[in-house]
Amino acid sequence: MLFSCRSKAKLLALTLLLLSAATWLYLSVGETEYGQSLGPVAPRFSATPSFQMELEIRLREAEEENRRLRQQLGEVRNEEQSTGGGTEGDNSSHCEHRSLTEKCELIHVAIVCAGHNSSRDVVTLVKSILFHRRNPLHLHLITDDVALRVLGNLFNTWMVPSLQISFYNASELKPDVAWIPNKHYSGIYGLLKLTLTKALPSDLSKVIVLDTDITFATDIAELWAIFKKFTGEQVLGLVENQSDWYLGNLWKNHKPWPALGRGFNTGVILLLLDKLRLIGWEEMWRLTAERELMNMLSTSLADQDIFNAVIKSSPTLVYQLPCYWNVQLSDHTRSEQCYSELADLKVIHWNSPHKLRVKNKHVELFRTLYLTFLEYDGSLLRRELIGCPSEGEQQGGSQVSRATLSQLDEEDPCYDFRRESVASHRVHLSFLPHLTPPPDPYDVTLVAQLSMDRLQMLELICRHWEGPMSLALYLSDAEAQQFLRYAQASEVLQSRTNIGYHVVYKEGQLYPVNLLRNVALKNSHTPYVFLSDIDFLPMYGLYEYLRKSIAQQDPAGSPRALIVPAFETLRYRLSFPKSKADLLSMLDTGALYTFRYHVWEKGHAPTDYAKWRTETTPYRVEWAPDFEPYVVVRRDCPEYDQRFLGFGWNKVSHIMELDAQEYELVVLPNAFIVHMPHAPSFDISKFRSSENYRLCVQALKEEFHQDLSRRYGSAALKYLTAERNR
């Protein structure tokens, strides 16, 4: 077992301390060997000349040993203050200072990312970096359209101080590498790291390049500091490949690309961009690839094969990093030689296609470290870097949010409502892959929101609604991973490609119901939306019925809100009505009820259920106070008012705004949804039990009325009149 640098320093310091103590004891005992006491009242002993000479010799020997130990301790501490650059074959952790990077020095990191799954991986990687970092960061993300949308929105809503983000269009770089046949599962995106000298800004001199399947176990500034160790022609910092791939002995007729020794892994790269541009890197790798492809026909490990071929021809370009900067967890690697204890680990690389299921003696330890960041609350990483100014585009929203919060009165009884209505929630759009519906002027998306306790409704709704859905899920980071596992294990959900799942991460104590609805609404992709709730099951065939109803509307007429009448059952097991006739029969027998007739009748009474029983054509109804039906509207309808959190007036305010904008309220005669029973939510329980909660909802209602009057003038007077007449 090798000692770590810290262990060695501690051992030397302890030895020095013990030796000093032993010297003092020896000298003291020397005085007592002839019968004298150690006490303060003992008379001084008059030593003989021979004893004094022997004592001086032993004292000089002890002082010499102390001097030698102090020198060794000083050397160890000097090693700690230098950034350890590896030499070839160096597979142990060297003594390194935490960082020689200047305080507040900006560290640049480049990542190639494409698709929904890779976007999720980037989030976990960035969490691990942010957790350990002490310096400002600038992430340079080369993305496709999907990753741009997902990560652009995520970082914009994450609002991490001292974090800048720049995006680069991967499509503009693809032609530079599209001519290279590649067998690796990363596809064309696995070759784009070759183009970074062209893709990144010309004034950027150096950058750390990372694969998405990387997890950091230390401050990235330590890695950044290694640039100072580059000398001569060195422009690439890489870790030796830890498998036997490039040795060509894995199977019969195995013929890898040329490499220097074991070759190098490109999961972690230090690039000196300015020098690479000077030596003509683009032409260098291109000529090398053309030459080798004449024999190899294609790459097997994407950019890594080409990097290694270049290094084989020009070995002076590479600076070999110690292998703990890229502990490679693919099958059959020598990764265990990179560490002797947990403190040695710097970067873990899940470079096996099996990812977390890779075979490794310590895989449970590595998996635990990865899962820690996977489920870590990202909002905790919004910490300021003390003494470092926040810079970059991503800080604008953060500063606005802080300024808004600073204006709130903490003594206000409704402070929690006001604070959480302006809080910034991280939003991860398209958490799972899905397809955008083809253009259809009459298509409609079911829009809803849910939390973890309503997850069981997803499969049921899928059986009732075959059309596209846009769902906002309010989850913690850990719950998001539980949802991911649930969705991937569900045959019903896996069979659907037209459902967009958008995760809004938990923040605060109140349920941001209208924020969730707006996220789902804004990320639907059809001309029309059905604004529903997750507890309702649509009637069979509702999707097609709504499309036909939309097609029958007059496109030149006033905007319409098509009302889908709502019913409910108190039975957990229900033989779901197959038609309107079935539903009317169940109403008559008491198996179904009009929605909330026994607790909140006026919420749906204007639907006029008595007329609906016999009506065969759509009919108009008028707005009334507290009306909150479920409606189909155009996607560009007004958004929900986000001041309303938890329970109370969140849908009522939206219908009122539709009416203020002169939407016609039209009831569909052959459509219905049925509310399924469930335990009361935390928010409705709080509304019923807390007088202050109800007073705050009332205060928000009054403020909403005032805002409505400012926006719509005299047209909004009827809402104030109706409120006063309640």
Short mmCIF file of N, CA, C and O in Angstrom, two decimals, residues 5 33 57 72 92 132 182 195 209 245 264 275 293 312 332 357 407 414 483 524 533 545 598 630 679 716:
data_model
loop_
_atom_site.label_atom_id
_atom_site.label_comp_id
_atom_site.label_asym_id
_atom_site.label_seq_id
_atom_site.Cartn_x
_atom_site.Cartn_y
_atom_site.Cartn_z
N CYS A 5 0.36 11.49 -0.25
CA CYS A 5 1.25 12.60 0.10
C CYS A 5 0.92 13.16 1.47
O CYS A 5 1.80 13.42 2.27
N GLU A 33 19.75 9.73 35.99
CA GLU A 33 20.42 8.43 36.04
C GLU A 33 21.32 8.32 37.28
O GLU A 33 21.63 7.23 37.72
N ILE A 57 27.76 14.48 22.39
CA ILE A 57 27.76 13.68 21.16
C ILE A 57 26.33 13.22 20.83
O ILE A 57 25.86 13.33 19.70
N GLN A 72 13.22 16.56 5.04
CA GLN A 72 12.29 15.69 4.32
C GLN A 72 10.87 16.24 4.35
O GLN A 72 10.15 16.21 3.35
N SER A 92 0.28 6.24 -9.96
CA SER A 92 -0.04 6.46 -8.56
C SER A 92 -0.28 7.93 -8.32
O SER A 92 0.18 8.78 -9.08
N HIS A 132 -17.26 20.89 -6.19
CA HIS A 132 -15.88 21.02 -5.71
C HIS A 132 -15.24 22.36 -6.08
O HIS A 132 -14.21 22.72 -5.49
N ASN A 182 -17.18 6.05 -38.87
CA ASN A 182 -16.97 5.84 -37.44
C ASN A 182 -17.91 4.76 -36.94
O ASN A 182 -19.12 4.86 -37.08
N THR A 195 -12.44 19.33 -33.85
CA THR A 195 -12.68 20.62 -34.50
C THR A 195 -12.65 21.80 -33.52
O THR A 195 -12.99 22.92 -33.90
N VAL A 209 -11.24 19.70 -21.99
CA VAL A 209 -12.28 19.05 -22.78
C VAL A 209 -12.70 17.77 -22.06
O VAL A 209 -11.85 16.96 -21.67
N TRP A 245 -6.55 -2.08 -25.54
CA TRP A 245 -7.10 -1.91 -26.89
C TRP A 245 -6.01 -1.65 -27.93
O TRP A 245 -5.96 -2.33 -28.96
N PHE A 264 -3.63 6.74 -25.67
CA PHE A 264 -4.17 7.71 -24.72
C PHE A 264 -5.69 7.75 -24.85
O PHE A 264 -6.25 7.55 -25.93
N LYS A 275 -1.39 27.36 -29.26
CA LYS A 275 -0.27 26.64 -29.88
C LYS A 275 -0.75 25.66 -30.95
O LYS A 275 -0.09 25.46 -31.98
N LEU A 293 -6.93 6.05 -42.75
CA LEU A 293 -8.18 5.46 -43.24
C LEU A 293 -7.98 4.65 -44.52
O LEU A 293 -8.83 3.81 -44.85
N LYS A 312 1.28 9.34 -32.24
CA LYS A 312 2.25 8.32 -32.68
C LYS A 312 3.29 8.94 -33.62
O LYS A 312 4.49 8.65 -33.53
N HIS A 332 -12.12 -4.72 -18.12
CA HIS A 332 -10.75 -5.22 -18.32
C HIS A 332 -9.73 -4.09 -18.45
O HIS A 332 -8.88 -4.10 -19.34
N ARG A 357 -23.07 -0.52 -14.95
CA ARG A 357 -23.03 -1.98 -14.78
C ARG A 357 -21.68 -2.56 -15.15
O ARG A 357 -21.54 -3.78 -15.30
N GLN A 407 -36.77 43.36 -2.18
CA GLN A 407 -37.83 44.36 -2.02
C GLN A 407 -39.03 43.84 -1.23
O GLN A 407 -39.92 44.61 -0.88
N CYS A 414 -47.99 37.28 4.28
CA CYS A 414 -48.01 36.49 3.04
C CYS A 414 -46.64 36.46 2.37
O CYS A 414 -46.55 36.25 1.15
N PHE A 483 -38.49 8.72 -11.16
CA PHE A 483 -39.40 8.81 -12.30
C PHE A 483 -38.76 8.22 -13.55
O PHE A 483 -39.41 7.50 -14.31
N SER A 524 -45.82 22.69 -25.42
CA SER A 524 -46.63 21.88 -26.32
C SER A 524 -46.33 22.31 -27.75
O SER A 524 -45.85 23.42 -27.99
N ASP A 533 -56.17 18.33 -15.81
CA ASP A 533 -55.41 17.99 -14.61
C ASP A 533 -55.13 16.50 -14.62
O ASP A 533 -55.90 15.71 -15.20
N TYR A 545 -62.38 13.18 -30.98
CA TYR A 545 -63.57 14.03 -30.91
C TYR A 545 -63.18 15.50 -30.83
O TYR A 545 -63.81 16.35 -31.48
N HIS A 598 -70.76 18.70 -4.41
CA HIS A 598 -71.04 18.65 -2.98
C HIS A 598 -70.13 19.55 -2.15
O HIS A 598 -70.39 19.76 -0.97
N TYR A 630 -62.58 22.87 -17.47
CA TYR A 630 -61.42 22.39 -18.22
C TYR A 630 -61.69 22.64 -19.70
O TYR A 630 -62.75 22.24 -20.22
N ALA A 679 -56.16 10.81 -2.09
CA ALA A 679 -56.05 11.48 -0.79
C ALA A 679 -55.89 12.98 -1.00
O ALA A 679 -55.32 13.41 -2.01
N ALA A 716 -63.12 45.11 -17.24
CA ALA A 716 -62.86 44.27 -16.06
C ALA A 716 -63.70 44.67 -14.86
O ALA A 716 -63.59 44.05 -13.80
#
